[in-house]
Amino acid sequence: MNSEELAQYIEATNSITKPWLLVQLRLKKLQERQATLSENDYASELADIHEDLMNLGEWWRGIENEVF
């Protein structure tokens, strides 16, 4: 699945409020651009995505049935 297909899936399933899917979309877009980025730029963007993922924390605790 490429980033365009993933974005279409997110839109079709009204999943814009699911932050883990947005992180996956960012990762897929970064993967697709990897060949055009310097090593430092790639690492910096990857670190930014990782930080956002870690900041999600355990927001889903107690509402697992609603969000998964």
mmCIF file of N, CA, C and O in Angstrom:
data_model
loop_
_atom_site.group_PDB
_atom_site.id
_atom_site.type_symbol
_atom_site.label_atom_id
_atom_site.label_comp_id
_atom_site.label_asym_id
_atom_site.label_seq_id
_atom_site.Cartn_x
_atom_site.Cartn_y
_atom_site.Cartn_z
ATOM 1 N N MET A 1 0.850 -1.161 0.000
ATOM 2 C CA MET A 1 0.000 0.000 0.000
ATOM 3 C C MET A 1 0.906 1.238 0.000
ATOM 4 O O MET A 1 1.790 1.366 0.836
ATOM 5 N N ASN A 2 0.677 2.129 -0.940
ATOM 6 C CA ASN A 2 1.468 3.353 -0.967
ATOM 7 C C ASN A 2 0.758 4.443 -0.165
ATOM 8 O O ASN A 2 -0.340 4.243 0.347
ATOM 9 N N SER A 3 1.378 5.614 -0.064
ATOM 10 C CA SER A 3 0.818 6.669 0.778
ATOM 11 C C SER A 3 -0.524 7.172 0.239
ATOM 12 O O SER A 3 -1.415 7.517 1.026
ATOM 13 N N GLU A 4 -0.682 7.187 -1.057
ATOM 14 C CA GLU A 4 -1.951 7.639 -1.636
ATOM 15 C C GLU A 4 -3.086 6.672 -1.274
ATOM 16 O O GLU A 4 -4.182 7.097 -0.893
ATOM 17 N N GLU A 5 -2.811 5.389 -1.367
ATOM 18 C CA GLU A 5 -3.824 4.391 -1.002
ATOM 19 C C GLU A 5 -4.154 4.453 0.488
ATOM 20 O O GLU A 5 -5.313 4.327 0.877
ATOM 21 N N LEU A 6 -3.129 4.645 1.303
ATOM 22 C CA LEU A 6 -3.351 4.752 2.737
ATOM 23 C C LEU A 6 -4.180 5.996 3.060
ATOM 24 O O LEU A 6 -5.105 5.941 3.863
ATOM 25 N N ALA A 7 -3.879 7.107 2.406
ATOM 26 C CA ALA A 7 -4.653 8.329 2.621
ATOM 27 C C ALA A 7 -6.102 8.128 2.198
ATOM 28 O O ALA A 7 -7.022 8.582 2.888
ATOM 29 N N GLN A 8 -6.318 7.446 1.102
ATOM 30 C CA GLN A 8 -7.685 7.165 0.650
ATOM 31 C C GLN A 8 -8.413 6.280 1.650
ATOM 32 O O GLN A 8 -9.593 6.487 1.929
ATOM 33 N N TYR A 9 -7.716 5.308 2.210
ATOM 34 C CA TYR A 9 -8.312 4.434 3.229
ATOM 35 C C TYR A 9 -8.711 5.250 4.458
ATOM 36 O O TYR A 9 -9.816 5.104 4.987
ATOM 37 N N ILE A 10 -7.801 6.105 4.908
ATOM 38 C CA ILE A 10 -8.076 6.931 6.085
ATOM 39 C C ILE A 10 -9.300 7.807 5.833
ATOM 40 O O ILE A 10 -10.173 7.930 6.691
ATOM 41 N N GLU A 11 -9.361 8.377 4.657
ATOM 42 C CA GLU A 11 -10.503 9.230 4.309
ATOM 43 C C GLU A 11 -11.792 8.420 4.197
ATOM 44 O O GLU A 11 -12.832 8.810 4.724
ATOM 45 N N ALA A 12 -11.738 7.275 3.541
ATOM 46 C CA ALA A 12 -12.936 6.460 3.308
ATOM 47 C C ALA A 12 -13.512 5.898 4.599
ATOM 48 O O ALA A 12 -14.719 5.704 4.708
ATOM 49 N N THR A 13 -12.645 5.647 5.576
ATOM 50 C CA THR A 13 -13.105 5.065 6.839
ATOM 51 C C THR A 13 -13.278 6.120 7.927
ATOM 52 O O THR A 13 -13.478 5.777 9.092
ATOM 53 N N ASN A 14 -13.182 7.385 7.527
ATOM 54 C CA ASN A 14 -13.328 8.498 8.475
ATOM 55 C C ASN A 14 -12.403 8.311 9.675
ATOM 56 O O ASN A 14 -12.808 8.451 10.828
ATOM 57 N N SER A 15 -11.146 7.970 9.383
ATOM 58 C CA SER A 15 -10.171 7.643 10.428
ATOM 59 C C SER A 15 -9.180 8.764 10.701
ATOM 60 O O SER A 15 -8.126 8.528 11.288
ATOM 61 N N ILE A 16 -9.514 9.976 10.286
ATOM 62 C CA ILE A 16 -8.607 11.102 10.492
ATOM 63 C C ILE A 16 -8.342 11.348 11.977
ATOM 64 O O ILE A 16 -7.338 11.927 12.354
ATOM 65 N N THR A 17 -9.230 10.867 12.837
ATOM 66 C CA THR A 17 -9.061 11.057 14.281
ATOM 67 C C THR A 17 -8.247 9.937 14.924
ATOM 68 O O THR A 17 -8.085 9.930 16.141
ATOM 69 N N LYS A 18 -7.741 9.019 14.123
ATOM 70 C CA LYS A 18 -6.926 7.920 14.642
ATOM 71 C C LYS A 18 -5.453 8.265 14.428
ATOM 72 O O LYS A 18 -4.901 8.070 13.348
ATOM 73 N N PRO A 19 -4.812 8.790 15.462
ATOM 74 C CA PRO A 19 -3.457 9.312 15.295
ATOM 75 C C PRO A 19 -2.428 8.280 14.853
ATOM 76 O O PRO A 19 -1.459 8.624 14.185
ATOM 77 N N TRP A 20 -2.611 7.018 15.203
ATOM 78 C CA TRP A 20 -1.640 6.005 14.788
ATOM 79 C C TRP A 20 -1.678 5.805 13.277
ATOM 80 O O TRP A 20 -0.659 5.494 12.673
ATOM 81 N N LEU A 21 -2.823 6.020 12.655
ATOM 82 C CA LEU A 21 -2.886 5.921 11.196
ATOM 83 C C LEU A 21 -2.198 7.113 10.535
ATOM 84 O O LEU A 21 -1.567 6.969 9.486
ATOM 85 N N LEU A 22 -2.301 8.266 11.150
ATOM 86 C CA LEU A 22 -1.612 9.437 10.616
ATOM 87 C C LEU A 22 -0.101 9.276 10.722
ATOM 88 O O LEU A 22 0.638 9.693 9.830
ATOM 89 N N VAL A 23 0.363 8.624 11.792
ATOM 90 C CA VAL A 23 1.791 8.331 11.925
ATOM 91 C C VAL A 23 2.215 7.358 10.832
ATOM 92 O O VAL A 23 3.267 7.529 10.209
ATOM 93 N N GLN A 24 1.405 6.359 10.577
ATOM 94 C CA GLN A 24 1.724 5.411 9.500
ATOM 95 C C GLN A 24 1.789 6.122 8.153
ATOM 96 O O GLN A 24 2.658 5.818 7.331
ATOM 97 N N LEU A 25 0.893 7.060 7.927
ATOM 98 C CA LEU A 25 0.901 7.812 6.673
ATOM 99 C C LEU A 25 2.178 8.638 6.555
ATOM 100 O O LEU A 25 2.816 8.654 5.500
ATOM 101 N N ARG A 26 2.565 9.286 7.638
ATOM 102 C CA ARG A 26 3.806 10.058 7.607
ATOM 103 C C ARG A 26 5.010 9.162 7.337
ATOM 104 O O ARG A 26 5.910 9.535 6.584
ATOM 105 N N LEU A 27 5.033 7.983 7.962
ATOM 106 C CA LEU A 27 6.138 7.047 7.732
ATOM 107 C C LEU A 27 6.175 6.586 6.277
ATOM 108 O O LEU A 27 7.250 6.490 5.672
ATOM 109 N N LYS A 28 5.015 6.286 5.718
ATOM 110 C CA LYS A 28 4.955 5.827 4.330
ATOM 111 C C LYS A 28 5.433 6.925 3.385
ATOM 112 O O LYS A 28 6.208 6.671 2.465
ATOM 113 N N LYS A 29 5.011 8.163 3.629
ATOM 114 C CA LYS A 29 5.448 9.283 2.788
ATOM 115 C C LYS A 29 6.962 9.491 2.899
ATOM 116 O O LYS A 29 7.634 9.748 1.904
ATOM 117 N N LEU A 30 7.488 9.366 4.106
ATOM 118 C CA LEU A 30 8.927 9.496 4.299
ATOM 119 C C LEU A 30 9.665 8.383 3.569
ATOM 120 O O LEU A 30 10.673 8.627 2.905
ATOM 121 N N GLN A 31 9.164 7.166 3.663
ATOM 122 C CA GLN A 31 9.776 6.026 2.973
ATOM 123 C C GLN A 31 9.816 6.278 1.462
ATOM 124 O O GLN A 31 10.821 6.002 0.813
ATOM 125 N N GLU A 32 8.756 6.825 0.931
ATOM 126 C CA GLU A 32 8.691 7.081 -0.510
ATOM 127 C C GLU A 32 9.654 8.188 -0.940
ATOM 128 O O GLU A 32 10.109 8.198 -2.081
ATOM 129 N N ARG A 33 9.992 9.090 -0.028
ATOM 130 C CA ARG A 33 10.897 10.195 -0.345
ATOM 131 C C ARG A 33 12.343 9.924 0.060
ATOM 132 O O ARG A 33 13.226 10.745 -0.181
ATOM 133 N N GLN A 34 12.599 8.794 0.658
ATOM 134 C CA GLN A 34 13.913 8.506 1.227
ATOM 135 C C GLN A 34 15.051 8.700 0.230
ATOM 136 O O GLN A 34 16.093 9.252 0.574
ATOM 137 N N ALA A 35 14.859 8.288 -0.987
ATOM 138 C CA ALA A 35 15.936 8.374 -1.987
ATOM 139 C C ALA A 35 16.294 9.816 -2.343
ATOM 140 O O ALA A 35 17.393 10.078 -2.829
ATOM 141 N N THR A 36 15.390 10.743 -2.088
ATOM 142 C CA THR A 36 15.640 12.143 -2.442
ATOM 143 C C THR A 36 16.135 12.975 -1.262
ATOM 144 O O THR A 36 16.416 14.159 -1.427
ATOM 145 N N LEU A 37 16.245 12.371 -0.095
ATOM 146 C CA LEU A 37 16.666 13.093 1.102
ATOM 147 C C LEU A 37 18.092 12.735 1.484
ATOM 148 O O LEU A 37 18.547 11.619 1.249
ATOM 149 N N SER A 38 18.763 13.698 2.105
ATOM 150 C CA SER A 38 20.086 13.389 2.653
ATOM 151 C C SER A 38 19.889 12.492 3.872
ATOM 152 O O SER A 38 18.800 12.409 4.438
ATOM 153 N N GLU A 39 20.955 11.854 4.278
ATOM 154 C CA GLU A 39 20.886 10.984 5.448
ATOM 155 C C GLU A 39 20.437 11.760 6.684
ATOM 156 O O GLU A 39 19.622 11.287 7.471
ATOM 157 N N ASN A 40 20.969 12.965 6.834
ATOM 158 C CA ASN A 40 20.622 13.787 7.994
ATOM 159 C C ASN A 40 19.165 14.220 7.964
ATOM 160 O O ASN A 40 18.485 14.200 8.997
ATOM 161 N N ASP A 41 18.671 14.628 6.792
ATOM 162 C CA ASP A 41 17.270 15.043 6.677
ATOM 163 C C ASP A 41 16.341 13.874 6.962
ATOM 164 O O ASP A 41 15.338 14.023 7.661
ATOM 165 N N TYR A 42 16.679 12.705 6.431
ATOM 166 C CA TYR A 42 15.866 11.518 6.662
ATOM 167 C C TYR A 42 15.831 11.178 8.155
ATOM 168 O O TYR A 42 14.768 10.960 8.731
ATOM 169 N N ALA A 43 16.992 11.172 8.777
ATOM 170 C CA ALA A 43 17.073 10.844 10.199
ATOM 171 C C ALA A 43 16.313 11.857 11.036
ATOM 172 O O ALA A 43 15.630 11.491 12.008
ATOM 173 N N SER A 44 16.402 13.120 10.680
ATOM 174 C CA SER A 44 15.696 14.164 11.411
ATOM 175 C C SER A 44 14.180 13.995 11.305
ATOM 176 O O SER A 44 13.458 14.094 12.306
ATOM 177 N N GLU A 45 13.690 13.745 10.090
ATOM 178 C CA GLU A 45 12.250 13.549 9.903
ATOM 179 C C GLU A 45 11.769 12.280 10.603
ATOM 180 O O GLU A 45 10.691 12.269 11.195
ATOM 181 N N LEU A 46 12.570 11.233 10.554
ATOM 182 C CA LEU A 46 12.215 9.990 11.232
ATOM 183 C C LEU A 46 12.158 10.204 12.748
ATOM 184 O O LEU A 46 11.239 9.730 13.418
ATOM 185 N N ALA A 47 13.110 10.948 13.274
ATOM 186 C CA ALA A 47 13.116 11.245 14.706
ATOM 187 C C ALA A 47 11.880 12.055 15.099
ATOM 188 O O ALA A 47 11.292 11.826 16.168
ATOM 189 N N ASP A 48 11.460 12.972 14.247
ATOM 190 C CA ASP A 48 10.270 13.773 14.511
ATOM 191 C C ASP A 48 9.016 12.899 14.549
ATOM 192 O O ASP A 48 8.173 13.040 15.445
ATOM 193 N N ILE A 49 8.911 11.990 13.599
ATOM 194 C CA ILE A 49 7.774 11.068 13.568
ATOM 195 C C ILE A 49 7.790 10.178 14.810
ATOM 196 O O ILE A 49 6.756 9.953 15.440
ATOM 197 N N HIS A 50 8.966 9.690 15.173
ATOM 198 C CA HIS A 50 9.095 8.833 16.354
ATOM 199 C C HIS A 50 8.667 9.591 17.609
ATOM 200 O O HIS A 50 7.944 9.048 18.453
ATOM 201 N N GLU A 51 9.082 10.830 17.731
ATOM 202 C CA GLU A 51 8.700 11.634 18.901
ATOM 203 C C GLU A 51 7.179 11.798 18.970
ATOM 204 O O GLU A 51 6.584 11.651 20.038
ATOM 205 N N ASP A 52 6.559 12.086 17.835
ATOM 206 C CA ASP A 52 5.095 12.212 17.813
ATOM 207 C C ASP A 52 4.416 10.902 18.213
ATOM 208 O O ASP A 52 3.425 10.908 18.943
ATOM 209 N N LEU A 53 4.958 9.788 17.745
ATOM 210 C CA LEU A 53 4.404 8.486 18.107
ATOM 211 C C LEU A 53 4.521 8.244 19.607
ATOM 212 O O LEU A 53 3.565 7.816 20.253
ATOM 213 N N MET A 54 5.676 8.541 20.170
ATOM 214 C CA MET A 54 5.875 8.335 21.600
ATOM 215 C C MET A 54 4.979 9.261 22.418
ATOM 216 O O MET A 54 4.533 8.900 23.509
ATOM 217 N N ASN A 55 4.680 10.438 21.900
ATOM 218 C CA ASN A 55 3.812 11.375 22.612
ATOM 219 C C ASN A 55 2.354 10.925 22.631
ATOM 220 O O ASN A 55 1.565 11.449 23.420
ATOM 221 N N LEU A 56 2.014 9.974 21.782
ATOM 222 C CA LEU A 56 0.650 9.452 21.827
ATOM 223 C C LEU A 56 0.380 8.753 23.142
ATOM 224 O O LEU A 56 -0.743 8.750 23.641
ATOM 225 N N GLY A 57 1.418 8.151 23.692
ATOM 226 C CA GLY A 57 1.278 7.473 24.971
ATOM 227 C C GLY A 57 0.237 6.370 24.920
ATOM 228 O O GLY A 57 0.057 5.703 23.909
ATOM 229 N N GLU A 58 -0.462 6.219 25.999
ATOM 230 C CA GLU A 58 -1.471 5.165 26.112
ATOM 231 C C GLU A 58 -2.859 5.792 26.166
ATOM 232 O O GLU A 58 -3.699 5.455 26.990
ATOM 233 N N TRP A 59 -3.118 6.701 25.246
ATOM 234 C CA TRP A 59 -4.391 7.427 25.181
ATOM 235 C C TRP A 59 -5.584 6.497 25.003
ATOM 236 O O TRP A 59 -6.687 6.827 25.365
ATOM 237 N N TRP A 60 -5.339 5.314 24.502
ATOM 238 C CA TRP A 60 -6.395 4.363 24.182
ATOM 239 C C TRP A 60 -6.851 3.535 25.368
ATOM 240 O O TRP A 60 -7.849 2.840 25.288
ATOM 241 N N ARG A 61 -6.139 3.620 26.481
ATOM 242 C CA ARG A 61 -6.496 2.809 27.657
ATOM 243 C C ARG A 61 -7.939 3.091 28.085
ATOM 244 O O ARG A 61 -8.335 4.233 28.255
ATOM 245 N N GLY A 62 -8.720 2.021 28.200
ATOM 246 C CA GLY A 62 -10.100 2.137 28.644
ATOM 247 C C GLY A 62 -11.113 2.326 27.531
ATOM 248 O O GLY A 62 -12.307 2.200 27.757
ATOM 249 N N ILE A 63 -10.629 2.656 26.331
ATOM 250 C CA ILE A 63 -11.558 2.819 25.198
ATOM 251 C C ILE A 63 -11.139 1.932 24.027
ATOM 252 O O ILE A 63 -11.425 2.219 22.866
ATOM 253 N N GLU A 64 -10.473 0.836 24.328
ATOM 254 C CA GLU A 64 -9.966 -0.073 23.296
ATOM 255 C C GLU A 64 -11.051 -0.502 22.316
ATOM 256 O O GLU A 64 -10.824 -0.540 21.106
ATOM 257 N N ASN A 65 -12.236 -0.838 22.820
ATOM 258 C CA ASN A 65 -13.316 -1.309 21.953
ATOM 259 C C ASN A 65 -13.800 -0.247 20.985
ATOM 260 O O ASN A 65 -14.288 -0.554 19.905
ATOM 261 N N GLU A 66 -13.660 1.006 21.354
ATOM 262 C CA GLU A 66 -14.109 2.098 20.495
ATOM 263 C C GLU A 66 -13.117 2.434 19.391
ATOM 264 O O GLU A 66 -13.516 2.844 18.316
ATOM 265 N N VAL A 67 -11.831 2.283 19.670
ATOM 266 C CA VAL A 67 -10.817 2.780 18.736
ATOM 267 C C VAL A 67 -10.085 1.718 17.937
ATOM 268 O O VAL A 67 -9.421 2.028 16.961
ATOM 269 N N PHE A 68 -10.214 0.448 18.349
ATOM 270 C CA PHE A 68 -9.500 -0.615 17.617
ATOM 271 C C PHE A 68 -10.461 -1.583 16.985
ATOM 272 O O PHE A 68 -11.497 -1.845 17.380
#
